[in-house]
XYZ file of C-alpha atoms in Angstrom:
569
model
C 145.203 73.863 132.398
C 141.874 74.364 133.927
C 138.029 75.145 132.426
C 135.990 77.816 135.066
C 133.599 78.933 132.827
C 130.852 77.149 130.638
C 131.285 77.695 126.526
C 127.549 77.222 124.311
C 127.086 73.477 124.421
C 129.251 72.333 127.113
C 128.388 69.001 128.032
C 129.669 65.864 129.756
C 131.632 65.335 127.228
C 133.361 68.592 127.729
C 133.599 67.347 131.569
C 135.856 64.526 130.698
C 137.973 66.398 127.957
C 138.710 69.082 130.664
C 139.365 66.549 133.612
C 141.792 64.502 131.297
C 143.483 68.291 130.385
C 143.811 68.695 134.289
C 145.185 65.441 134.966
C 148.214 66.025 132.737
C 146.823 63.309 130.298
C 149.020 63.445 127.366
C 146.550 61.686 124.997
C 143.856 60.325 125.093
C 144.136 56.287 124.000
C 140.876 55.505 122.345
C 138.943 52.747 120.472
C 135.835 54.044 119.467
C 132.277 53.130 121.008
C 128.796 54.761 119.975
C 128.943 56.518 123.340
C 131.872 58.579 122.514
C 130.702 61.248 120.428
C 130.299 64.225 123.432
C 134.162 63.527 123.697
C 134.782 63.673 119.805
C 132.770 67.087 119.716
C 134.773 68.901 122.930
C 137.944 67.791 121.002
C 136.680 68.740 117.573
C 135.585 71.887 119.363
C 138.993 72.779 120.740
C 140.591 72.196 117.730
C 138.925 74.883 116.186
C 138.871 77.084 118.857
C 142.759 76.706 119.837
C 142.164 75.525 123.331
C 144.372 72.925 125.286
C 143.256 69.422 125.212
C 145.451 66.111 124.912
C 146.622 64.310 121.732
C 143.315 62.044 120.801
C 144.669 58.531 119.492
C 141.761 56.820 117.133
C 142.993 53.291 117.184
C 141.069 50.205 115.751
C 141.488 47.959 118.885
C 140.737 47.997 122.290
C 144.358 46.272 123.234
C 146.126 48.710 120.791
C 144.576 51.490 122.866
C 145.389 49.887 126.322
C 148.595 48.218 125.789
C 149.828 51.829 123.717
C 148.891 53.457 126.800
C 150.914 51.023 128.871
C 154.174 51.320 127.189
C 154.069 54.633 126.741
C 153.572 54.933 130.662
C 156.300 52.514 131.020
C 158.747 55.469 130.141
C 156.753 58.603 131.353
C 155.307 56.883 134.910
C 152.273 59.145 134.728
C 148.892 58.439 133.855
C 146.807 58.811 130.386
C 143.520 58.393 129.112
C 142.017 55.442 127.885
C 138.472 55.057 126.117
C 136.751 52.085 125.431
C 133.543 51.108 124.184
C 131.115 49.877 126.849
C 131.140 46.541 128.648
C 132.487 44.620 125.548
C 134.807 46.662 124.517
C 136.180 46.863 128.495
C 136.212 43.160 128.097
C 138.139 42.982 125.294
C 140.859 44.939 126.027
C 141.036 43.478 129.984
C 143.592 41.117 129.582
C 145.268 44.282 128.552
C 144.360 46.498 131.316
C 145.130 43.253 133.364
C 148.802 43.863 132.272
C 148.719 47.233 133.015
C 148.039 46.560 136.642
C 151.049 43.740 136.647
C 153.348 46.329 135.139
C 152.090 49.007 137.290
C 151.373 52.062 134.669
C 148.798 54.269 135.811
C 146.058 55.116 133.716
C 142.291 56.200 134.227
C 140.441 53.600 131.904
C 136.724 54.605 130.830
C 133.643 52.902 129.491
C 130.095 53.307 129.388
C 126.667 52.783 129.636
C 123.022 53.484 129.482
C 121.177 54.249 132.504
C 117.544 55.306 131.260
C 117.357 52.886 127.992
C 115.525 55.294 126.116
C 112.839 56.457 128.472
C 114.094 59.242 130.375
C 114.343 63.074 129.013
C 116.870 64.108 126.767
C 118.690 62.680 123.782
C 118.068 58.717 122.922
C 120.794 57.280 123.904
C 119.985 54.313 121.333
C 117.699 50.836 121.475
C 121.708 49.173 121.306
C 122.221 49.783 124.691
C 118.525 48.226 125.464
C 119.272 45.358 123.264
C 122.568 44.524 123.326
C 125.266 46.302 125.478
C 124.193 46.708 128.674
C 125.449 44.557 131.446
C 124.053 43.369 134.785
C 125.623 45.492 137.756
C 127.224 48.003 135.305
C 130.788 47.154 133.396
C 132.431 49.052 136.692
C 131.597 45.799 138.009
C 133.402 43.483 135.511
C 136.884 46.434 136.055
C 137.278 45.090 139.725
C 139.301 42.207 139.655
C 141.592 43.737 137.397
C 141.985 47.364 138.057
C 143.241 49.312 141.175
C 139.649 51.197 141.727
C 136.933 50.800 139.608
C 133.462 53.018 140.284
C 130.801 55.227 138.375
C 130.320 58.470 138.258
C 126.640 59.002 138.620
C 126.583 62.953 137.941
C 127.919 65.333 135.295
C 128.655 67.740 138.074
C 130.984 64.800 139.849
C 132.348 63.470 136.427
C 135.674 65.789 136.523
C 136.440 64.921 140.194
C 135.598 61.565 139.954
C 138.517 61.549 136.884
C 141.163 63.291 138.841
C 140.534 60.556 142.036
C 140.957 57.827 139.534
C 144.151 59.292 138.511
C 145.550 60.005 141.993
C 144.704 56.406 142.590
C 146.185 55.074 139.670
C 149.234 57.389 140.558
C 150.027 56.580 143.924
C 152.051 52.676 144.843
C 151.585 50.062 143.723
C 150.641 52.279 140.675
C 147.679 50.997 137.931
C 145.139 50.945 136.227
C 142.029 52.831 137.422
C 138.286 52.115 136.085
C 135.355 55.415 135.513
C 131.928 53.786 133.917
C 130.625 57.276 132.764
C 127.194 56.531 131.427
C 126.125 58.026 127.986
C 123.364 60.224 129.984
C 126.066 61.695 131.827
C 128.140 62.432 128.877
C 125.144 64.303 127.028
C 124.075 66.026 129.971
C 124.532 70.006 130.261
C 127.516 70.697 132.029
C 128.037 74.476 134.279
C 131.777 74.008 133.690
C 132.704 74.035 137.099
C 136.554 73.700 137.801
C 138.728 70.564 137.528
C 141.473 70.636 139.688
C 144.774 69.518 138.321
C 146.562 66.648 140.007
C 150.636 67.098 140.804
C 152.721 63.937 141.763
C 152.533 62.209 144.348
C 154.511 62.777 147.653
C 157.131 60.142 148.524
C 157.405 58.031 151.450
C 160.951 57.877 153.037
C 162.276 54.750 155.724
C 163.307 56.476 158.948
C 167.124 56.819 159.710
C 165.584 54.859 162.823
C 164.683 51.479 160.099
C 167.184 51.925 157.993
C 170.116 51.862 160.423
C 169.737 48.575 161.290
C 169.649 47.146 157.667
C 172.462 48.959 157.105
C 174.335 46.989 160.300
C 172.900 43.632 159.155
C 174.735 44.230 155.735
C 177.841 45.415 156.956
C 177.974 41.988 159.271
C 176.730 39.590 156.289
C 179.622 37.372 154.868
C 177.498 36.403 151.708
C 174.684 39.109 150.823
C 173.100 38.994 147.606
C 170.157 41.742 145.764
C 167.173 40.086 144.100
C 165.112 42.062 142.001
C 162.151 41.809 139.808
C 161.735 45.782 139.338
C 163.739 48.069 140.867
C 164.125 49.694 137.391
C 160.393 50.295 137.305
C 160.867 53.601 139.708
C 161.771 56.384 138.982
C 165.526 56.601 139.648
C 166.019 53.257 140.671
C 167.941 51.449 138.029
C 170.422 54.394 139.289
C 169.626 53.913 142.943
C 170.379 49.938 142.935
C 173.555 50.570 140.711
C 175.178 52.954 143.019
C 174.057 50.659 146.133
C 175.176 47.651 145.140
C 178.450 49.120 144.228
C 178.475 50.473 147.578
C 178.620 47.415 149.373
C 179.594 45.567 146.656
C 176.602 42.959 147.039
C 175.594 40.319 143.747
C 172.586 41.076 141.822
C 170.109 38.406 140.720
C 167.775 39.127 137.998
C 165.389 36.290 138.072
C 163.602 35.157 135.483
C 160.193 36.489 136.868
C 162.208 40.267 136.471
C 159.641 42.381 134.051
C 162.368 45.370 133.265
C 165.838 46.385 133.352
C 166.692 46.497 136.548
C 170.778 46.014 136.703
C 173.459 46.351 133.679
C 173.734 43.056 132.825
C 176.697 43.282 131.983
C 178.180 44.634 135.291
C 180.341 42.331 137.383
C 177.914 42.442 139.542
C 175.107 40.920 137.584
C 174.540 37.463 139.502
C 172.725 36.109 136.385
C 169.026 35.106 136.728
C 169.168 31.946 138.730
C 168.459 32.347 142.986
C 169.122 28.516 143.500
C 172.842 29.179 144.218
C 172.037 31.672 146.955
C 169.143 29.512 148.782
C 171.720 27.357 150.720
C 174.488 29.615 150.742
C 173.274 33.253 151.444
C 173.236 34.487 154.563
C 171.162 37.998 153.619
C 168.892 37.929 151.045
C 167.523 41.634 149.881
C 164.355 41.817 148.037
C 164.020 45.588 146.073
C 160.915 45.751 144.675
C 160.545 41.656 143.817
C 156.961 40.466 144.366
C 157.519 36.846 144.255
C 161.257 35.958 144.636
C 161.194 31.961 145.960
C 159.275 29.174 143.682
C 157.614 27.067 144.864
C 156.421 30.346 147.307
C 157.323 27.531 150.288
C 160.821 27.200 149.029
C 162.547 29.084 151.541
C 166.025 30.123 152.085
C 168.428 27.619 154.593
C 169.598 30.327 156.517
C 169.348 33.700 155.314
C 167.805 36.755 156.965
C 165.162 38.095 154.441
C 165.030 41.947 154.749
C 162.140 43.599 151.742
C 162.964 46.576 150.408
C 159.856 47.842 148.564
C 157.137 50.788 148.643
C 154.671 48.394 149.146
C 155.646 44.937 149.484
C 152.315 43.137 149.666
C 150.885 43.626 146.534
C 147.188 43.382 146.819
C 146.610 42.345 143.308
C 148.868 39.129 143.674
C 146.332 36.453 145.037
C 149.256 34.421 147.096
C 152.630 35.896 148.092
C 155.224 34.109 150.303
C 158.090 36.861 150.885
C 159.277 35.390 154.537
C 160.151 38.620 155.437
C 162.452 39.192 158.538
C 162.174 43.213 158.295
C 160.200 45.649 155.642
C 162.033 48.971 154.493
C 158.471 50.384 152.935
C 159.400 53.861 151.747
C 160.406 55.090 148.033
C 162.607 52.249 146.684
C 165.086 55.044 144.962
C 165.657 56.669 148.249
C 165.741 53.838 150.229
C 168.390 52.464 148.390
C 170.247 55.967 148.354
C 170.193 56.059 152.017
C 171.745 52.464 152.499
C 174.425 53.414 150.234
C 175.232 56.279 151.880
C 176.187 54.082 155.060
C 178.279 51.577 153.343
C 181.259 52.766 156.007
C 183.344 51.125 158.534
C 183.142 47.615 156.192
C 184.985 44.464 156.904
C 187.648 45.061 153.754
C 188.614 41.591 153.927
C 185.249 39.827 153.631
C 184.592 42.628 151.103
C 186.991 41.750 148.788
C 186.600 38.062 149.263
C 183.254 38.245 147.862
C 184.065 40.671 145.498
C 186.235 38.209 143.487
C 183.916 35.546 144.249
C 181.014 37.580 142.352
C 184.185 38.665 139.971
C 184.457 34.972 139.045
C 180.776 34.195 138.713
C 180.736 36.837 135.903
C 183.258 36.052 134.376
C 182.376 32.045 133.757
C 178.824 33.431 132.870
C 180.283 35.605 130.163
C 182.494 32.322 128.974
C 179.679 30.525 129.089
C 177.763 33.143 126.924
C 180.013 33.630 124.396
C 180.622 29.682 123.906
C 176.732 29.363 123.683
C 177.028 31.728 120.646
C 180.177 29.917 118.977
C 178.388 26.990 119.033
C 174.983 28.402 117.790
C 177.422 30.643 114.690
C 178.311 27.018 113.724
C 174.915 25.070 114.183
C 172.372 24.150 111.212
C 170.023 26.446 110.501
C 169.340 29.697 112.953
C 169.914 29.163 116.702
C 167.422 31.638 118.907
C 170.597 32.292 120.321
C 172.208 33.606 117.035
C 169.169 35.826 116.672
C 169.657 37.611 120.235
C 173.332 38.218 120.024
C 173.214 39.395 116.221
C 170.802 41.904 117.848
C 172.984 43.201 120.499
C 175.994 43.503 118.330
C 173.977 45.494 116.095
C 171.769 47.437 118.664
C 174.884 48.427 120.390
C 176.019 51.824 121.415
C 171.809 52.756 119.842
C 170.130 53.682 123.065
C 168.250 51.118 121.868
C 164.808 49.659 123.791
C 163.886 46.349 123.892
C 160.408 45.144 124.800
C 160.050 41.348 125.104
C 157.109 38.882 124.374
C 158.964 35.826 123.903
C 157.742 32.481 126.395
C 160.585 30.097 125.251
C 162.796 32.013 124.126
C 162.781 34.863 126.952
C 165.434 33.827 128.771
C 167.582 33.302 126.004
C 166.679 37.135 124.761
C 167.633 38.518 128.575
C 170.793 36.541 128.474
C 172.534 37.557 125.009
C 170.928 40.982 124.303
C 172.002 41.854 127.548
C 170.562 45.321 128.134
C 172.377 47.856 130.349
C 170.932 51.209 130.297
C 167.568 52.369 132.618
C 164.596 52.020 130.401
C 166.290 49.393 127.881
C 164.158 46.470 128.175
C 160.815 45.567 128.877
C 158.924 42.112 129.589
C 154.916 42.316 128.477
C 152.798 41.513 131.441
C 149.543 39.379 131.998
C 149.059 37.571 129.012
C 150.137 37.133 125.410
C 148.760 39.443 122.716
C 149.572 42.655 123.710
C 153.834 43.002 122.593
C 153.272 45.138 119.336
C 150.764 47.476 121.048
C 152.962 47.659 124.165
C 156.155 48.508 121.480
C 153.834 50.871 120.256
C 153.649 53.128 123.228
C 157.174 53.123 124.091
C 157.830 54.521 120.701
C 155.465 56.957 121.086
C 157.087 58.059 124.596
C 160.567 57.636 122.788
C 160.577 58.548 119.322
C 164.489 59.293 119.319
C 165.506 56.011 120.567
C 164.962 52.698 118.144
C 162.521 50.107 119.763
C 162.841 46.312 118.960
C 159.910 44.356 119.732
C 161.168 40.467 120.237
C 158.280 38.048 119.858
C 157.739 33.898 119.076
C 155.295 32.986 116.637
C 152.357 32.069 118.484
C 152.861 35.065 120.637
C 152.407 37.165 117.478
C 149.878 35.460 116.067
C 147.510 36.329 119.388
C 148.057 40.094 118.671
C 145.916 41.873 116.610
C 148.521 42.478 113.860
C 146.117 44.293 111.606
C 145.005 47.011 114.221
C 148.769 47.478 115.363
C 149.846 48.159 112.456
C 147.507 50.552 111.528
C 148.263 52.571 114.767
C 152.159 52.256 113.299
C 151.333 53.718 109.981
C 148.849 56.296 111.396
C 150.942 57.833 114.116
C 154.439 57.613 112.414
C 155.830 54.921 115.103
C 158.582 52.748 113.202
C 159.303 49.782 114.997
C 161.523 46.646 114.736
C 159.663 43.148 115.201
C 161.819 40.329 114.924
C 159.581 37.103 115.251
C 161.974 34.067 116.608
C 159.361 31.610 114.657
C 159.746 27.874 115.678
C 156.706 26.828 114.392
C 155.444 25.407 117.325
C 153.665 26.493 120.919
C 157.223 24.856 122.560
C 155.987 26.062 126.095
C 152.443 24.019 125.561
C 154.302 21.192 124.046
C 156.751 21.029 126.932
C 154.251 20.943 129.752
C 152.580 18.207 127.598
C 155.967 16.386 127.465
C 156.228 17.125 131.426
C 152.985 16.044 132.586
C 153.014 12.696 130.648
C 156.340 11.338 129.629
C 154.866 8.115 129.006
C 151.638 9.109 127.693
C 149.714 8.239 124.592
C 150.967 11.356 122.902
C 154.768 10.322 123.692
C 153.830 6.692 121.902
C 152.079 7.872 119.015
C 153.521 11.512 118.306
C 150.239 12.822 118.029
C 150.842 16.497 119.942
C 147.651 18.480 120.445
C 147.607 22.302 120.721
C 150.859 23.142 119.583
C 151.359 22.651 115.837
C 151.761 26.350 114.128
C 153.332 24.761 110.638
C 150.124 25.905 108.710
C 150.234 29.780 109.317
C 151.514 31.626 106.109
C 154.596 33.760 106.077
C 154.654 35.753 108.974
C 156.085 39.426 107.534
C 153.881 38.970 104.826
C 150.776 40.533 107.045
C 153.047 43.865 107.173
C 153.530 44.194 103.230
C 150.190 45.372 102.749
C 150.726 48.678 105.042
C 154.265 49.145 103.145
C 156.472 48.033 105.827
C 160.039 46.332 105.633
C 159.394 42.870 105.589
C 162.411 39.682 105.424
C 161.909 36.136 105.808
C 165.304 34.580 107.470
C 165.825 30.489 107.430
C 169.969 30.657 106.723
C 172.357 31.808 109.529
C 174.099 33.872 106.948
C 171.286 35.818 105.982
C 170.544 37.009 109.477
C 172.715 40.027 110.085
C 171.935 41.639 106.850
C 168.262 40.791 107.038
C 168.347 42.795 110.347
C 170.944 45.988 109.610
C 168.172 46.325 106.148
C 165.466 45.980 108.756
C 167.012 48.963 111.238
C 168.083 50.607 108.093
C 163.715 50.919 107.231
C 163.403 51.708 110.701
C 165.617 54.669 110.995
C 164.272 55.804 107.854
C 160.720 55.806 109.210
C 159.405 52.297 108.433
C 158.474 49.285 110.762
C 160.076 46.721 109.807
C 159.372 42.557 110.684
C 162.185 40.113 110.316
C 160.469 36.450 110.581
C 163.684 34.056 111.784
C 162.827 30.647 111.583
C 164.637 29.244 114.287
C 165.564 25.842 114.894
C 163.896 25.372 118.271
């Protein structure tokens, strides 16, 4: 929808409603700042008048807002709105909007500011932004490292063009977060309701027949290909894409553990597992789809194998050092790419086919042994094995359309490995820093309110989030989730680099561990109780399925639920 007329009392803040109503914003995320009110006022104003405008979101937290926002554009891959209160409220939610960028959602981010401090014409704006708020270079300047494109927009007459560039940046690959400072003088100026043009998706990018021929040939003469992946699944169609390709040619698949979605049914015989240190040596065509940062250490490069990168754009310019050793890019949409290659899987060696095919046959087949004597031993084990906890959930999650998002450290792997997700859209790692999981949750919910979502999570990864807020935003906007907390009482992943780094070291001789000790927090699912929620404590291995079929129970009936499993490591 689009505004080409002015209404009594259009304003800046009228500017932005209308420019977020062109850009196809379905809400608006918001946690509120003193500069906000123009906005409140359009909104209130179309309320009552029955015009278009997206859903406004009031949430209590500035990563609430953000990290909703990002897993809600996790599932629709087009951007939203997100308010925030000035520079401290941008720099409280950045680590959020930080994420954003690693799990490239687009979103137009805003903030604000006061440009005249009280003594220019018009309404004071307030002595807070003289006293307090204002920032040196203007909180557009703080966006940059984090955001795609971060700028101002100096005019109210700008202000809806400026919105619908930051969402065609924010759009377009590698797809993020974009930054608008709209200062509050802007926002209260008188706006002539001038036009915002809406913004349609972007355009794709195809590989020539001319580039991708010649992949195509170097496939059909490898012996020993293999697919690694980090997020293929990310795009639009390409969970699909890489499915039907690598059934095609009938090539491995290697998660690694660096993978932020579901990429690959994990439980397809062609699922290669997680680890790449099999293929280094014995590879002899490694393809990258969509995998920013495949070899570790970056100089750890493959004995023999040409490297051919498969990826819309492979150099991400937010990633401050990438090693890819790239023999040959295939830079157009990742979804079509990968349709075209499968299309040419003709004229193939049958032989070496097959030979591999059993080979990659037998891998996945010890891996699923191996699996399912991992989870006979941890059935039998003292106390709750994180291992338990993940394949009680997939038994139970099973034939759901279930999605999971992930914000375990030490127990991550151990979560991809047993829940084993195999449906596009099904799982989802948080990006750029702990904190953010229930917000994240959140927003997928809110995209997918049909479909359960289980939000995995250690103990100190929980306690980083702001519980309260999140919860609030559950309650408020009818978004059940599922939080199952694998609680080990500990920061394991500080405590292990502690044990790495100094074997022999003082701590080692006298057991005193720094930074790590989480015994003192109280009852976990107790924080939930207030807002009504479903709330277990689990310590026996008995108790753990029924703890978690009452917890989906709440869910389905409308209820988050949080299931704190003290696990035994």
């Amino acid at each position: 929808m689009t505004d080409t007329t002015n209404t009594p009392g259009a304003d800046g803040g009228d500017a932005l409603v209308t420019a977020f109503n062109a850009v196809g914003a379905d809400y608006i995320f918001c946690s509120s700042g003193s500069e906000w009110a123009p906005v409140w006022e359009s909104l209130a104003r179309r309320h009552r008048d029955g015009l278009p405008c997206p859903q406004y979101l009031d949430l209590t937290h500035e990563t609430v807002a953000v990290g909703m926002a990002t897993g809600y554009g996790l599932i629709e891959r087009r951007p939203q709105g997100v308010l925030l209160h000035a520079a401290p409220g941008l720099l409280q939610g950045s680590m959020a909007v930080h994420g954003a960028l690693l799990a490239g959602v687009p979103m137009v981010v805003s903030s604000s500011e006061s440009t005249t401090y009280g003594d220019g014409p018009g309404q004071d704006p307030g002595g807070q932004w003289y006293r307090n708020l204002s920032i040196v270079g203007g909180p557009h300047q703080i966006a940059q490292p984090f955001t795609k494109w971060s700028n101002e927009a100096a005019s109210v007459h700008t202000l809806p063009t400026m919105v619908t560039r930051a969402a065609e940046l924010a759009w377009r690959a590698p797809a993020g977060p974009a930054y608008l400072n709209v200062p509050l003088e802007i926002l209260l100026e008188e706006w002539d309701g001038r036009e915002a043009k809406p913004i349609v998706k972007p355009g794709s990018t195809h590989s020539s027949p001319e580039e991708v021929d010649p992949v195509a040939q170097l496939i059909r003469e490898a012996s020993n290909p293999v697919i690694v992946t980090e997020t293929a699944g990310r795009e639009a169609g390409g969970f699909e894409a890489l499915v039907a390709f690598a059934e095609a040619w009938n090539i491995p698949v290697v998660e690694p553990d660096s993978a932020v979605c579901g990429n690959f049914p994990r439980t397809h015989p062609l699922h290669a597992g997680s680890d790449i240190g099999p293929w280094m040596d014995e590879a002899d065509l490694i393809l990258l789809v969509n995998c920013r940062a495949p070899f570790y250490p970056p100089s750890r490069r493959p004995s023999k194998a040409t490297i051919v990168v498969i990826d819309e754009v492979p150099q991400r310019p937010y990633v401050v050092y990438q090693v890819l050793f790239a023999d040959r890019y295939l830079e157009g949409n990742v979804a079509n790419t990968l349709r075209q290659l499968a299309k040419r899987a003709k004229d193939l060696d049958e032989e070496s086919v097959a030979v591999r095919r059993a080979a990659q046959e037998q891998r996945h087949a010890d891996e699923q042994a191996a699996i399912a004597a991992a989870e006979a031993k941890a059935a039998q084990a003292e106390g709750v094995d994180p291992v338990l906890v993940a394949a009680t959930l997939r038994k139970l999650l099973d034939g759901q359309d279930a999605i999971v998002v992930d914000e375990t450290i030490t127990h991550s792997r151990v979560v991809k490995r047993h829940v084993q997700t195999a449906d596009p859209d099904s799982y989802f790692y948080v990006q750029g820093g702990l904190g953010q999981g229930i917000a994240v949750a959140l927003g997928v919910k809110l995209a997918a309110r049909e479909r359960p979502v289980v939000l995995t999570i250690g103990d100190g990864a929980f306690t980083y989030n702001p519980v309260i807020q999140s919860y609030d935003a559950s309650n408020a906007y009818e978004l059940p989730l599922l939080i199952v907390v694998f609680n080990n009482r500990v920061y394991k992943s500080m405590n292990l680099n502690h044990r790495r780094f100094y074997p022999e070291g003082a701590a080692a001789d006298t057991g005193e561990w720094l930074g790590t000790d989480l015994h003192r927090l109280p009852r976990l699912a107790a924080f939930a109780e207030p807002f009504g929620m479903h709330t277990e404590t689990v310590d026996a291995p008995e108790a753990l399925a029924p703890a978690l079929e009452r917890a989906l129970k709440a869910v389905a009936e409308g209820t988050t639920a949080v299931v704190d499993v003290l696990v035994t490591r």
